PDB file of C-alpha atoms and ligand atoms in Angstrom:
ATOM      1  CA  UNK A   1       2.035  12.991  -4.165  1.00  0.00           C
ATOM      2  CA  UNK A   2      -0.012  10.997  -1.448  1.00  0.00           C
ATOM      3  CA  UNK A   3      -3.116  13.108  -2.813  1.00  0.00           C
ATOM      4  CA  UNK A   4      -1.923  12.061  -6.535  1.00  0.00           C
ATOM      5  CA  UNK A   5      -1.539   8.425  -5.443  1.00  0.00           C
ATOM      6  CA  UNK A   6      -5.077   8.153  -3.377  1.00  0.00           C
ATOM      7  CA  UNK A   7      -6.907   9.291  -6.734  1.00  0.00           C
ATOM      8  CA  UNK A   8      -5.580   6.676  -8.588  1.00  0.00           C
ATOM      9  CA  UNK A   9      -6.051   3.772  -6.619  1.00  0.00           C
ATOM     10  CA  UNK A  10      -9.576   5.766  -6.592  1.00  0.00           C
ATOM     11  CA  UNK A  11      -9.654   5.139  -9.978  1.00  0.00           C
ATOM     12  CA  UNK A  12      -8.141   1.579 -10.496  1.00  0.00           C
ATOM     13  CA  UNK A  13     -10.850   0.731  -8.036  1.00  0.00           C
ATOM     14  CA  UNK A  14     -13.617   0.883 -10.780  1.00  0.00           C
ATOM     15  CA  UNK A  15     -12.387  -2.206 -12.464  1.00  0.00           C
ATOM     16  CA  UNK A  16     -12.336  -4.524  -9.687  1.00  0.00           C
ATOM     17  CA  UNK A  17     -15.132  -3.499  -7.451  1.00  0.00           C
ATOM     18  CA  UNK A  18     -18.617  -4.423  -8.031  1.00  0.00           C
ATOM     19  CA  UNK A  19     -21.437  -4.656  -5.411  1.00  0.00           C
ATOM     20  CA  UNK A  20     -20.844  -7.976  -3.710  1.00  0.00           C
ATOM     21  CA  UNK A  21     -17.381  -6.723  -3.717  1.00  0.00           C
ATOM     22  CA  UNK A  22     -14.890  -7.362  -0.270  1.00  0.00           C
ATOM     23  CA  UNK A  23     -12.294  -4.834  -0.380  1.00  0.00           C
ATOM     24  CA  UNK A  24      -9.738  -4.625   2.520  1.00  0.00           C
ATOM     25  CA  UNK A  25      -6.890  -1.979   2.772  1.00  0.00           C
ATOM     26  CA  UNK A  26      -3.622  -3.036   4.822  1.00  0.00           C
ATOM     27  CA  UNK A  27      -2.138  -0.636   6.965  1.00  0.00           C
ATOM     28  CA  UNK A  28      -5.207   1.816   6.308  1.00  0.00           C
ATOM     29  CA  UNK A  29      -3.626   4.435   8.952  1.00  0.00           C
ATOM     30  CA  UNK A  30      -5.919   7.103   9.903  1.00  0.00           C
ATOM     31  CA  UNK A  31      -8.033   5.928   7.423  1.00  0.00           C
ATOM     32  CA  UNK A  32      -7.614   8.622   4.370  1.00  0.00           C
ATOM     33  CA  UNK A  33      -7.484   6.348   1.555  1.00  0.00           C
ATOM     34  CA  UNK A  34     -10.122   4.375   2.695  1.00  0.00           C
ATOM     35  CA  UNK A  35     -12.366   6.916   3.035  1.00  0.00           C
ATOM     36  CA  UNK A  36     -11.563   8.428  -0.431  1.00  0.00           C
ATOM     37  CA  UNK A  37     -12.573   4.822  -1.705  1.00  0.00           C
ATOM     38  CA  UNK A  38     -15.550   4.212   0.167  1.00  0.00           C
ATOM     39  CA  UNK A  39     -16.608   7.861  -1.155  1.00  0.00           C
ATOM     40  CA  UNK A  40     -15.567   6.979  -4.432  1.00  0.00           C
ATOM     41  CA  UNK A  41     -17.869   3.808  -4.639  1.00  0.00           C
ATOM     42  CA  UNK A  42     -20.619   5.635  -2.840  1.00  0.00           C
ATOM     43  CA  UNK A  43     -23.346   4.272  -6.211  1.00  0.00           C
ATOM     44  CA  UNK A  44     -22.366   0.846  -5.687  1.00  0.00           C
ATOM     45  CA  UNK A  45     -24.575  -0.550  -2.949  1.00  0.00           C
ATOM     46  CA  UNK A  46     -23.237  -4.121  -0.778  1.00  0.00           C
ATOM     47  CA  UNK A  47     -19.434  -3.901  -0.779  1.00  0.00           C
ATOM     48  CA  UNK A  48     -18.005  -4.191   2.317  1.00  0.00           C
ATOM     49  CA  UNK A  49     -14.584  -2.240   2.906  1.00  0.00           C
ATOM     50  CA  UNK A  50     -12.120  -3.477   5.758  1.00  0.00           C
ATOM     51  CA  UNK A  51      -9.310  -1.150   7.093  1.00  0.00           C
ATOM     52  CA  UNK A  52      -6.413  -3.269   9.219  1.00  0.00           C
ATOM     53  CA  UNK A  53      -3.559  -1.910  11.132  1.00  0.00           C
ATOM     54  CA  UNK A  54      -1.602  -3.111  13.177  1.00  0.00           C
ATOM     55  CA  UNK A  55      -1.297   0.294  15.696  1.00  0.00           C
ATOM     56  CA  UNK A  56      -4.492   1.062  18.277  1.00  0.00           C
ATOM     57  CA  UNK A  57      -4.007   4.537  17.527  1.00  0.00           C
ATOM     58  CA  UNK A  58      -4.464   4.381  13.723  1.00  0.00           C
ATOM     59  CA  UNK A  59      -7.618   2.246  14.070  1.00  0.00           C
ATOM     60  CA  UNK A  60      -8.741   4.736  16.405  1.00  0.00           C
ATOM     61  CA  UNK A  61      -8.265   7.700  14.551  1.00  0.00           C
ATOM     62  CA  UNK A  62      -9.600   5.634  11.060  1.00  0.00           C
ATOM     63  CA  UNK A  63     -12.753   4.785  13.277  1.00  0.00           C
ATOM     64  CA  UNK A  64     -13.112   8.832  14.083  1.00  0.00           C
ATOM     65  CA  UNK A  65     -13.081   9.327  10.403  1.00  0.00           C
ATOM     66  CA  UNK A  66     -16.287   6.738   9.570  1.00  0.00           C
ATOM     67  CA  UNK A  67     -19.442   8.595   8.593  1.00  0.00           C
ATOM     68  CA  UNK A  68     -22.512   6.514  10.089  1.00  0.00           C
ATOM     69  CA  UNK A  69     -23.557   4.413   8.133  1.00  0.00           C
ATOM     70  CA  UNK A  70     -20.575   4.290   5.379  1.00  0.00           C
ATOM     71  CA  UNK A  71     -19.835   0.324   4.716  1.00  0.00           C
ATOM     72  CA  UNK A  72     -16.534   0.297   6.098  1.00  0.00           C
ATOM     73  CA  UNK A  73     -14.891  -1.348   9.184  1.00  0.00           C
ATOM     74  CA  UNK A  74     -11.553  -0.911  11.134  1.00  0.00           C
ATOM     75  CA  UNK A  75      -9.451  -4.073  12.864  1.00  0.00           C
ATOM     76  CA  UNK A  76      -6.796  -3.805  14.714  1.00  0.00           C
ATOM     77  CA  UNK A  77      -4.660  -6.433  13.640  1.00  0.00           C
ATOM     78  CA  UNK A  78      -1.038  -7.835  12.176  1.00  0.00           C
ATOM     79  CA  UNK A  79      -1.175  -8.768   8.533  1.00  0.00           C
ATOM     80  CA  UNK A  80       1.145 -11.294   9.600  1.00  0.00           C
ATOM     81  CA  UNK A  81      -1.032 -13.016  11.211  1.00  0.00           C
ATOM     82  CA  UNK A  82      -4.330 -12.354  10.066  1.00  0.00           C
ATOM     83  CA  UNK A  83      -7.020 -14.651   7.806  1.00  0.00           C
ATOM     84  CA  UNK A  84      -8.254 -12.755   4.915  1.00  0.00           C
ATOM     85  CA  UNK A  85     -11.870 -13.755   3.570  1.00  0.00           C
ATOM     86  CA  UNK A  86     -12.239 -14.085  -0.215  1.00  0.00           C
ATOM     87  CA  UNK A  87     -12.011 -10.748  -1.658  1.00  0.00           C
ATOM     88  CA  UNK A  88     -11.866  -8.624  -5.218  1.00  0.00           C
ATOM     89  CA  UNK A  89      -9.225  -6.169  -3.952  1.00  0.00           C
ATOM     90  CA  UNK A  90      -6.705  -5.790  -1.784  1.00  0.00           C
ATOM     91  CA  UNK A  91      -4.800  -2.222  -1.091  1.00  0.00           C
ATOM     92  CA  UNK A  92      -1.690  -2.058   0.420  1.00  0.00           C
ATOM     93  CA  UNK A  93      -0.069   1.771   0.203  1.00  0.00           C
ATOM     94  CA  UNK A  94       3.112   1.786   1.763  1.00  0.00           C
ATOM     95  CA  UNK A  95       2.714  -0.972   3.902  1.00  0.00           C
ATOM     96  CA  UNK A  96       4.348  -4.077   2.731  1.00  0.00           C
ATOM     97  CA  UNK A  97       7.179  -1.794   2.990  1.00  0.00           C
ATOM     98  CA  UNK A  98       7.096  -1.880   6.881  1.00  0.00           C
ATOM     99  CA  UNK A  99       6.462  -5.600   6.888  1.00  0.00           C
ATOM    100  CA  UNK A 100       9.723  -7.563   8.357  1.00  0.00           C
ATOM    101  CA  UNK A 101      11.173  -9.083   4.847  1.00  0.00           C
ATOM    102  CA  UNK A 102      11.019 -12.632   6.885  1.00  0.00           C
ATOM    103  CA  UNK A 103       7.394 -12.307   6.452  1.00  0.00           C
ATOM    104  CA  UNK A 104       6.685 -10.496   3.452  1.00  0.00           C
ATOM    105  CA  UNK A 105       6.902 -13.066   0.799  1.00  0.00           C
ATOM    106  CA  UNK A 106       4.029 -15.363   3.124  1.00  0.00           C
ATOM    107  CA  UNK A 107       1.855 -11.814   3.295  1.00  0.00           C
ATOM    108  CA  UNK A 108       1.892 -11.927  -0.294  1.00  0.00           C
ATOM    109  CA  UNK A 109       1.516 -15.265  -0.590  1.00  0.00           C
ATOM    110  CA  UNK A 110      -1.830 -14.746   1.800  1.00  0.00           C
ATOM    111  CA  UNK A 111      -3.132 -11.787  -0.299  1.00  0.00           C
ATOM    112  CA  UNK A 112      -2.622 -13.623  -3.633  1.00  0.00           C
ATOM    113  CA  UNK A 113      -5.201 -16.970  -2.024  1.00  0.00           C
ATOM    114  CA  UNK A 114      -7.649 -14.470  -0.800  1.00  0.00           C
ATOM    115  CA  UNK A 115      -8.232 -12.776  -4.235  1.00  0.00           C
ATOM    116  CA  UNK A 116     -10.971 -14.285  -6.162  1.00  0.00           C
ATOM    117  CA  UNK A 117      -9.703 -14.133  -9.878  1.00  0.00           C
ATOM    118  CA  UNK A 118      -9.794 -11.640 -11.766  1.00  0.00           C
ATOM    119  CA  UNK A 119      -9.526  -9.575  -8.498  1.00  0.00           C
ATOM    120  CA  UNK A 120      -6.172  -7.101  -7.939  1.00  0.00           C
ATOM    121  CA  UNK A 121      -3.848  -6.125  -5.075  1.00  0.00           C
ATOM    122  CA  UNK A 122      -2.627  -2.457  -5.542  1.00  0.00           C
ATOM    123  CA  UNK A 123       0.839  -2.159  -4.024  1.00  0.00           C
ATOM    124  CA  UNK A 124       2.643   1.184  -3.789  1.00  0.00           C
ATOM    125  CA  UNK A 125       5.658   0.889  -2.408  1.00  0.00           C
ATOM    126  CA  UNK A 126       9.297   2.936  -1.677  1.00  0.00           C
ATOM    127  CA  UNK A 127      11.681   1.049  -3.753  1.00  0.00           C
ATOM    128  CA  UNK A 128      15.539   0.803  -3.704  1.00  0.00           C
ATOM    129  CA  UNK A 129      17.215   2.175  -6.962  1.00  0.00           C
ATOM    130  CA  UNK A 130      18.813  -1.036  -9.455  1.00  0.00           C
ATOM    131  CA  UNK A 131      22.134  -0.751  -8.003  1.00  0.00           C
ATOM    132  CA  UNK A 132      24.355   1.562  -5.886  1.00  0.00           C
ATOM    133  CA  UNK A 133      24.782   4.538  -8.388  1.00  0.00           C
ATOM    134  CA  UNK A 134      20.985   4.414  -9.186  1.00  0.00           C
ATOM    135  CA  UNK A 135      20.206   4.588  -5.153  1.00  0.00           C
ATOM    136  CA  UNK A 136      22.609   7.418  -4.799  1.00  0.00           C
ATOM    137  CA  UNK A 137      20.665   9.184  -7.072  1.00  0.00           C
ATOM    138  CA  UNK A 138      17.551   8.125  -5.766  1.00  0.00           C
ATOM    139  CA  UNK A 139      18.753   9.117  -2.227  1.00  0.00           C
ATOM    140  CA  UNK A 140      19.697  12.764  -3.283  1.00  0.00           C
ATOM    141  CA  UNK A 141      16.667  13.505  -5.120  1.00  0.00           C
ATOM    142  CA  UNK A 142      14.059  12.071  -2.273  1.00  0.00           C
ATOM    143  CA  UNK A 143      16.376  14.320   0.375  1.00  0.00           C
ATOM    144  CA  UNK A 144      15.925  17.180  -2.239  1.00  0.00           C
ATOM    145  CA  UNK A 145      12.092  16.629  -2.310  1.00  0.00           C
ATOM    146  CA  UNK A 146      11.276  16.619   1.032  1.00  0.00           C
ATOM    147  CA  UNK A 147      13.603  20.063   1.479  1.00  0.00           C
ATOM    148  CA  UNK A 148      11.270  21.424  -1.350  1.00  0.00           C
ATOM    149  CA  UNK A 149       8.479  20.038   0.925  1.00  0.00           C
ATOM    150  CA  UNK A 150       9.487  22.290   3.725  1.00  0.00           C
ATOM    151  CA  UNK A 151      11.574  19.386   5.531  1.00  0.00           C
ATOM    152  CA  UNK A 152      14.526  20.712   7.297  1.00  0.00           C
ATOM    153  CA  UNK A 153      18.195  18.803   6.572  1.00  0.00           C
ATOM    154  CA  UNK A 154      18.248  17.871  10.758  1.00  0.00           C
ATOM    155  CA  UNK A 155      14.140  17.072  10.330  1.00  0.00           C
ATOM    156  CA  UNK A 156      15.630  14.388   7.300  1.00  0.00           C
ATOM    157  CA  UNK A 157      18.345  13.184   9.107  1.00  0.00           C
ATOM    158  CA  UNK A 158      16.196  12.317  12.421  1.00  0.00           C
ATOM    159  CA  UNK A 159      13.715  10.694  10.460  1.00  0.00           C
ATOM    160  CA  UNK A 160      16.130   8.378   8.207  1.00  0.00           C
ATOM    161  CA  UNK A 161      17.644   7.040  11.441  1.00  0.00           C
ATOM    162  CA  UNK A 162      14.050   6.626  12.817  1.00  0.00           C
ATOM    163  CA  UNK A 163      13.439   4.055  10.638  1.00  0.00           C
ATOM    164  CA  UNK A 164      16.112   2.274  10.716  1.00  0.00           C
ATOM    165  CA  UNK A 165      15.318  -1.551  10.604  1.00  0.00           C
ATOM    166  CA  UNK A 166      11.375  -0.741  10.687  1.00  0.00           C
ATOM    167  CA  UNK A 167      11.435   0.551   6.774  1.00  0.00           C
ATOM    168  CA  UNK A 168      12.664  -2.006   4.406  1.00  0.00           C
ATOM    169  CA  UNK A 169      12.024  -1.140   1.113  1.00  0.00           C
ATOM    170  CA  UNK A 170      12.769  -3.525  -1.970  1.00  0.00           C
ATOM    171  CA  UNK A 171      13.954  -2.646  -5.421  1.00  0.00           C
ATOM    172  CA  UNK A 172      11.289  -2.690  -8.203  1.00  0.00           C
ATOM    173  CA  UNK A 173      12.900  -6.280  -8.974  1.00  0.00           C
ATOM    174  CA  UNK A 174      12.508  -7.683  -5.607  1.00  0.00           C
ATOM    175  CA  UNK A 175       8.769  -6.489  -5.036  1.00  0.00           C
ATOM    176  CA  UNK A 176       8.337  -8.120  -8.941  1.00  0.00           C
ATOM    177  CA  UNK A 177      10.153 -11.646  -7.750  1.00  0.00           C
ATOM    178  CA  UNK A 178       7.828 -11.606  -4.308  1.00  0.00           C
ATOM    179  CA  UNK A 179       4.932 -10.917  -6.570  1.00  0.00           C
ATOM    180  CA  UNK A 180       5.213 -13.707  -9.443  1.00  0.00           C
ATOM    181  CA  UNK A 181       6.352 -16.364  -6.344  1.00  0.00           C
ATOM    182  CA  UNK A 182       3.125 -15.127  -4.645  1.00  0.00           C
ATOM    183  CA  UNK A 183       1.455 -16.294  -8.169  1.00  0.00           C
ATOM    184  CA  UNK A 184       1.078 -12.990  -9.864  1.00  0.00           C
ATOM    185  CA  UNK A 185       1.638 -12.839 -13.502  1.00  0.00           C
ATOM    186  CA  UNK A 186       0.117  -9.729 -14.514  1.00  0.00           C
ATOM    187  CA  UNK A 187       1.804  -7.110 -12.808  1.00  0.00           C
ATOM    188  CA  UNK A 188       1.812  -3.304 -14.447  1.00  0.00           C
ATOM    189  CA  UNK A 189       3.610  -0.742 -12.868  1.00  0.00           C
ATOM    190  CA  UNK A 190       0.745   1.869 -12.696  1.00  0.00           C
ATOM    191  CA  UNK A 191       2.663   4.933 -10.804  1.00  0.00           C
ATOM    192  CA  UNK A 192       6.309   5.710 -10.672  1.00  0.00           C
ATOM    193  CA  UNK A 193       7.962   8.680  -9.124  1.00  0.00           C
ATOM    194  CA  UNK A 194      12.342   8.549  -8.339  1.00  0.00           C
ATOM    195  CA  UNK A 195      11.949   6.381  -5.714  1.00  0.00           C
ATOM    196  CA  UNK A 196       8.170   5.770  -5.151  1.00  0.00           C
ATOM    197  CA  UNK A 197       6.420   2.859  -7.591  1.00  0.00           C
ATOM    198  CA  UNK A 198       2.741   1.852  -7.948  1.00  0.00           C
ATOM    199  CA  UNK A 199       1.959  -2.146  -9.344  1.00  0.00           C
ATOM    200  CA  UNK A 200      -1.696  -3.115 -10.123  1.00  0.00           C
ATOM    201  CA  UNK A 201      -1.412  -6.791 -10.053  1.00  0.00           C
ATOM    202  CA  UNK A 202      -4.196  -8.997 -10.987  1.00  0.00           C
ATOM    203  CA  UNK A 203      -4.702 -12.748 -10.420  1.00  0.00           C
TER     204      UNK A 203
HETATM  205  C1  SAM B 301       2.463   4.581   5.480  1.00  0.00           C
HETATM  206  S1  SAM B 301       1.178   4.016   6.435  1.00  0.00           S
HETATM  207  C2  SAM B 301      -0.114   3.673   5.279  1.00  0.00           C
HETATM  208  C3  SAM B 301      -0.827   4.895   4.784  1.00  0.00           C
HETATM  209  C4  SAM B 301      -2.269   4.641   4.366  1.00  0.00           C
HETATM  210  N1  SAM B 301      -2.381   3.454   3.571  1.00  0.00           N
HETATM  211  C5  SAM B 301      -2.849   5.831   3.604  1.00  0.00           C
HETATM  212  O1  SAM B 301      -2.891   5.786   2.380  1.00  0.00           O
HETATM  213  O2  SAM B 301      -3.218   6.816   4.236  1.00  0.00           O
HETATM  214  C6  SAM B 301       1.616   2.370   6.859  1.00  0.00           C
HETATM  215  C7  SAM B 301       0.670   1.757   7.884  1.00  0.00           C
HETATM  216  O3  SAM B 301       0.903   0.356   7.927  1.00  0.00           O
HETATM  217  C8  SAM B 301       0.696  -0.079   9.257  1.00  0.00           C
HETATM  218  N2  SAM B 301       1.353  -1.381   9.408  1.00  0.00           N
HETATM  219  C9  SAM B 301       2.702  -1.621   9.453  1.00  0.00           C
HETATM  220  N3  SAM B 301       2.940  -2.937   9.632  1.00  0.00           N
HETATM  221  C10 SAM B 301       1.719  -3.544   9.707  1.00  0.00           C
HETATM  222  C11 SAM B 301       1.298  -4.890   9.911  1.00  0.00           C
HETATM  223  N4  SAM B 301       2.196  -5.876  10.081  1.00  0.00           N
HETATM  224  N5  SAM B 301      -0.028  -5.163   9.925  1.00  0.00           N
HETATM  225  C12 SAM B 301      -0.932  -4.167   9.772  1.00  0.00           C
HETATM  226  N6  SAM B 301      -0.595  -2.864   9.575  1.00  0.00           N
HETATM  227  C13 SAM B 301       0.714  -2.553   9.546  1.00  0.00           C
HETATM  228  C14 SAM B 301       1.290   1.046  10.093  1.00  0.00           C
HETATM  229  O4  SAM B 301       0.800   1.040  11.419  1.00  0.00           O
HETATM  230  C15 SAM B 301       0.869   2.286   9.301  1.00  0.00           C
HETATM  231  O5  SAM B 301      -0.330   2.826   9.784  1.00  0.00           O
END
């Protein structure tokens, strides 16, 4: 599904990329995505591509990844507390999910100034179901998923309470009311799988 996801935002990068173009992933990990984008814009020559995380060993292993001379840099840095220059789009692929929800709606708030307009933030996010039978649901299918994905039911277990208080996710509704009070109005749910959601939102 991560595979599935990385070609689209591949894909929904066509429209808002052009060759001046700043493009920044948050919480670019070991640097998959951004490599599948800066591959994926390979003809288009001056954009600039900026991974940020906020873990040393992420921006090391993104770094690793670079191929000389690919347009693309790697900071180590919180989102939280980090400028953004004026850009045309703005990836974040599981990320705001992580973010503290103290701090998420002024993260938005900073993505949403740094896009020029007519430039988009991608956000793929986990979201909570609508209400308590829809997240039950939710719940059983994900655990069933990762058991098809070879995931054992102690492997599930020790990773739920893992992330206990570090992975906050928001229901589709709360990631729409951070969006629009960010200043988004045009927000399309591009991806959407049980528990799992994709919004292209352009400003
Ligand atoms: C699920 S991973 C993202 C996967 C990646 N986008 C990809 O497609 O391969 C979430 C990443 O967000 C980073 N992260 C979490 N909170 C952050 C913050 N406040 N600032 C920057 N990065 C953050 C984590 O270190 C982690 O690498």
């Amino acid at each position: 599904m991560y595979d599935e996801g990385h070609a689209l935002v591949c894909q929904l990068s066509d429209f808002f990329l052009r060759s001046d173009s700043l493009c920044y992933e948050i919480g670019t990990s070991t640097g998959e995505l951004m490599a599948r984008l800066v591959d994926h814009n390979r003809h288009k020559t001056g954009i600039q591509f900026v991974g940020l995380d906020n873990e040393p060993a992420m921006i090391e292993a993104a770094t690793g990844r670079q191929r000389p001379g690919d347009p693309v840099s790697f900071e180590l840095t919180d989102i939280v507390f980090k400028e953004l220059d004026p850009c045309d789009l703005i990836v974040a692929y599981y990320t705001m999910q992580f973010i503290a929800p103290k701090f998420r709606q002024a993260v938005l708030n900073k993505l949403y100034e740094a896009l020029e307009w007519g430039g988009a933030l991608i956000l793929f996010e986990k979201v909570r179901g609508p209400d308590a039978r829809f997240q039950d649901i939710n719940n059983q299918l994900y655990t069933a998923f990762k058991r098809g994905n070879g995931f054992t039911g102690e492997e599930i277990l020790n990773k739920s309470e893992s992330l206990k208080g570090i992975l906050e996710p928001f229901s589709t509704e709360g990631n729409l009311d951070l969006l629009r009070r960010a200043g988004f109005q045009d927000i399309q749910t591009v991806f959407k799988y049980v528990c799992f959601e994709g919004f292209l939102c352009i400003k």
